[in-house]
Coordinates of C-alpha atoms in Angstrom, one line a residue:
M1 CA -31.6 0.2 -58.6
D2 CA -33.6 3.0 -60.4
S3 CA -34.4 4.6 -56.8
I4 CA -30.4 5.4 -56.7
R5 CA -29.4 9.1 -57.6
C6 CA -25.8 10.3 -56.4
P7 CA -23.2 12.1 -58.8
N8 CA -21.0 9.3 -58.3
I9 CA -23.3 6.2 -59.1
V10 CA -24.1 5.7 -62.8
S11 CA -27.7 6.4 -63.6
F12 CA -29.9 3.8 -64.8
Y13 CA -32.5 4.9 -67.1
G14 CA -34.6 1.6 -68.1
A15 CA -34.6 -1.7 -69.2
C16 CA -35.7 -4.0 -72.2
T17 CA -37.4 -7.4 -70.7
E18 CA -38.5 -8.7 -74.1
T19 CA -37.4 -12.3 -74.6
G20 CA -34.2 -12.8 -76.0
K21 CA -33.5 -9.1 -75.9
Y22 CA -32.7 -8.3 -72.2
A23 CA -30.7 -5.1 -71.7
L24 CA -30.1 -2.2 -69.5
V25 CA -30.3 1.5 -70.6
M26 CA -27.4 2.8 -68.3
E27 CA -25.7 6.6 -68.5
Y28 CA -22.8 6.8 -71.1
M29 CA -19.4 7.5 -69.7
S30 CA -17.1 8.2 -73.0
L31 CA -13.6 7.4 -71.5
G32 CA -14.9 3.9 -70.3
S33 CA -13.5 2.4 -67.1
L34 CA -10.6 3.4 -64.7
Y35 CA -9.0 0.2 -65.9
K36 CA -9.1 1.4 -69.5
I37 CA -7.5 5.0 -68.7
L38 CA -4.8 3.6 -66.5
H39 CA -3.7 0.2 -67.9
E40 CA -4.8 0.4 -71.8
D41 CA -4.8 4.4 -72.6
N42 CA -2.0 4.7 -70.4
L43 CA -3.5 8.0 -69.4
A44 CA -0.9 10.2 -67.4
L45 CA -2.3 11.6 -64.3
T46 CA -1.6 14.3 -62.0
W47 CA -1.8 13.5 -58.5
S48 CA -4.6 16.0 -58.2
E49 CA -6.5 13.9 -60.6
R50 CA -5.6 10.8 -59.0
L51 CA -7.0 11.9 -55.5
S52 CA -9.7 13.5 -57.2
I53 CA -10.5 10.3 -58.5
A54 CA -9.7 8.3 -55.5
F55 CA -12.3 10.7 -53.3
Q56 CA -15.2 10.2 -56.2
A57 CA -15.1 6.6 -55.9
A58 CA -15.1 6.5 -52.1
S59 CA -17.8 8.8 -52.0
G60 CA -19.9 6.7 -54.4
I61 CA -19.2 3.6 -52.0
N62 CA -19.9 5.5 -49.2
Y63 CA -23.4 6.2 -50.6
L64 CA -24.3 2.7 -51.0
H65 CA -23.1 1.8 -47.6
Q66 CA -25.0 4.6 -45.7
L67 CA -28.1 3.8 -47.5
R68 CA -31.2 3.2 -45.0
E69 CA -30.9 -0.3 -46.0
P70 CA -27.1 -0.4 -46.9
V71 CA -25.6 -1.8 -50.2
L72 CA -22.8 -3.8 -50.4
H73 CA -20.9 -3.6 -53.8
R74 CA -19.0 -6.9 -53.4
D75 CA -17.0 -6.4 -56.8
I76 CA -15.2 -3.4 -56.5
K77 CA -12.3 -2.8 -58.9
S78 CA -10.6 -0.4 -61.7
L79 CA -13.4 -2.1 -64.4
N80 CA -16.3 -1.1 -62.2
F81 CA -15.7 2.7 -62.4
L82 CA -16.6 4.9 -65.4
I83 CA -14.8 8.0 -66.2
E84 CA -16.1 10.8 -68.1
R85 CA -14.3 14.1 -68.7
A86 CA -15.1 17.1 -66.5
Y87 CA -14.3 20.9 -66.2
Q88 CA -11.1 20.6 -64.4
G89 CA -10.5 17.1 -64.4
F90 CA -12.6 13.8 -64.4
T91 CA -15.8 12.6 -63.0
V92 CA -16.2 9.1 -61.6
K93 CA -19.1 7.0 -61.0
V94 CA -19.4 3.6 -59.7
C95 CA -20.9 0.8 -61.9
D96 CA -21.9 -2.9 -62.4
F97 CA -24.3 -3.5 -59.7
G98 CA -24.3 -7.7 -60.4
L99 CA -23.0 -8.9 -57.3
A100 CA -24.5 -5.9 -55.2
R101 CA -26.4 -7.0 -52.4
T102 CA -28.0 -5.1 -49.1
R103 CA -26.2 -6.3 -46.1
N104 CA -29.3 -8.6 -45.0
E105 CA -29.2 -10.4 -48.6
T106 CA -25.5 -10.7 -48.0
T107 CA -25.8 -12.5 -44.8
R108 CA -28.4 -15.1 -46.1
L109 CA -26.1 -15.4 -48.9
T110 CA -23.2 -16.3 -47.1
T111 CA -25.1 -18.6 -44.7
S112 CA -26.6 -20.6 -47.7
N113 CA -24.0 -20.7 -50.3
P114 CA -20.4 -19.6 -49.4
T115 CA -19.0 -19.6 -52.8
L116 CA -16.2 -17.1 -53.8
I117 CA -17.6 -15.1 -56.5
C118 CA -15.3 -11.7 -56.6
T119 CA -12.4 -10.8 -58.8
L120 CA -9.6 -12.5 -57.3
Q121 CA -7.0 -9.5 -57.4
W122 CA -9.4 -7.1 -55.7
T123 CA -10.6 -9.8 -53.2
A124 CA -10.0 -9.3 -49.4
P125 CA -8.5 -12.0 -47.4
E126 CA -12.0 -13.0 -45.3
I127 CA -13.4 -13.6 -48.8
L128 CA -10.8 -16.0 -50.0
R129 CA -11.3 -17.8 -46.7
L130 CA -15.1 -18.1 -47.6
G131 CA -16.0 -15.7 -45.0
G132 CA -18.8 -13.3 -45.1
H133 CA -18.8 -10.1 -47.1
T134 CA -19.0 -7.0 -45.2
D135 CA -18.4 -3.4 -45.7
K136 CA -15.1 -3.5 -45.0
S137 CA -14.3 -6.2 -47.8
D138 CA -15.3 -3.4 -49.8
I139 CA -12.8 -1.1 -48.3
Y140 CA -10.2 -3.7 -49.2
S141 CA -11.1 -3.6 -52.5
L142 CA -11.1 0.2 -52.7
G143 CA -7.5 -0.1 -51.3
I144 CA -6.4 -2.2 -54.2
V145 CA -7.8 0.3 -56.5
F146 CA -5.9 3.1 -54.8
W147 CA -3.0 1.2 -55.5
E148 CA -3.7 1.1 -59.0
L149 CA -4.0 4.9 -59.3
A150 CA -0.9 5.3 -57.3
S151 CA 1.2 2.6 -59.4
S152 CA -0.7 2.6 -62.8
K153 CA -0.4 -1.2 -62.8
V154 CA -2.7 -3.9 -62.9
P155 CA -2.4 -5.7 -59.7
Y156 CA -0.7 -9.1 -59.5
D157 CA -0.3 -8.9 -63.3
R158 CA 0.5 -12.2 -64.8
H159 CA 0.2 -13.9 -61.6
E160 CA -1.4 -17.4 -61.1
D161 CA -4.5 -17.6 -58.8
G162 CA -2.9 -19.7 -56.5
V163 CA 0.3 -17.4 -55.9
I164 CA -2.0 -14.4 -55.6
R165 CA -4.3 -16.3 -53.0
A166 CA -1.3 -17.5 -51.0
F167 CA 0.2 -14.1 -50.8
V168 CA -3.0 -12.4 -49.9
L169 CA -3.6 -15.1 -47.0
A170 CA -0.3 -14.5 -45.6
G171 CA -0.7 -10.9 -45.4
D172 CA 1.8 -9.8 -47.9
R173 CA 0.6 -6.9 -50.3
L174 CA 1.9 -5.1 -53.3
K175 CA 4.5 -2.4 -53.3
I176 CA 3.2 0.9 -53.3
P177 CA 5.6 3.3 -55.3
K178 CA 8.0 5.5 -53.5
N179 CA 6.7 8.8 -55.3
T180 CA 3.3 8.0 -53.5
P181 CA 2.3 10.9 -51.1
S182 CA 2.8 9.6 -47.3
T183 CA -0.8 10.4 -46.6
F184 CA -2.2 8.2 -49.5
R185 CA 0.7 5.6 -48.8
K186 CA -1.0 5.4 -45.1
L187 CA -4.4 5.2 -46.2
I188 CA -3.7 2.6 -48.9
K189 CA -2.3 0.4 -45.9
K190 CA -5.4 1.4 -43.7
C191 CA -7.9 0.1 -46.6
W192 CA -6.0 -3.5 -47.1
T193 CA -5.0 -4.2 -43.5
Q194 CA -5.5 -7.9 -42.8
N195 CA -8.0 -7.5 -40.0
P196 CA -11.3 -6.2 -41.4
N197 CA -12.0 -4.7 -38.1
D198 CA -9.0 -2.3 -38.5
R199 CA -10.0 -0.8 -41.8
P200 CA -12.0 2.6 -41.6
N201 CA -15.6 2.7 -43.0
S202 CA -16.3 4.2 -45.9
S203 CA -17.2 7.9 -44.6
D204 CA -14.0 8.0 -42.4
L205 CA -12.2 7.1 -45.8
V206 CA -13.5 10.0 -47.7
E207 CA -12.7 12.1 -44.8
M208 CA -9.1 10.7 -45.1
I209 CA -8.9 11.7 -48.6
E210 CA -10.1 15.1 -48.0
K211 CA -6.9 15.1 -45.6
C212 CA -4.6 13.9 -48.4
T213 CA -5.7 16.6 -50.5
Q214 CA -5.4 19.6 -48.0
V215 CA -1.6 18.3 -47.1
R216 CA -0.9 18.6 -50.9
G217 CA -2.8 22.0 -51.3
N218 CA -4.9 20.4 -54.0
F219 CA -8.5 21.8 -54.1
F220 CA -10.9 19.7 -55.8
L221 CA -14.1 21.7 -57.2
F222 CA -17.4 20.6 -58.8
L223 CA -17.4 17.6 -56.6
V224 CA -20.4 16.9 -54.5
Y225 CA -20.8 14.6 -51.2
C226 CA -23.4 12.1 -51.8
D227 CA -25.7 11.9 -48.8
G228 CA -27.2 8.4 -47.8
G229 CA -31.0 8.3 -48.1

């Protein structure tokens, strides 16, 4: 993790390994998580700000997926994107790599121990069936995060796990608010389609969000693409 350098990935500074005092030293993001600003602070966001957040979130995941040895996050949710005020908007960074694995490690883990370890509301149907986690599973989870941006609601709030599981496995999805721009609505639906092969990859997703901003005439200054390396 200390080798990762990307504007949309939270920086790792060091670790304490003294017995009984284990700790990670990470970059501080003053507003906390995307979950917090949407569901606890109830921060009112313009569509320009929402699309900017979506773009940066997708850019951070795209960086991980495009590394020489691709990394799958495996626990994408609004709690794992940290937010900071920036000039003309917000800075967004991916955090919490506790479940992250390289693609090869994920294949080995799935073969030896196919246990469900993701957070249910953001979990792709193929994972609910105890299938292997792929980059397209991360994309599904991003789709749920984008739905949160569109609705400002907690996904499947107060629903029991069994109800959520049955709903998702049946191919049903959350209702997208009517005021959602049509291009962003289509993007969400592409991300959470039932068949993983029909979902965009992370690079395509970044381009799709850019097109959303062009349609609405929004120009996000000070955003930087993350180059895999």
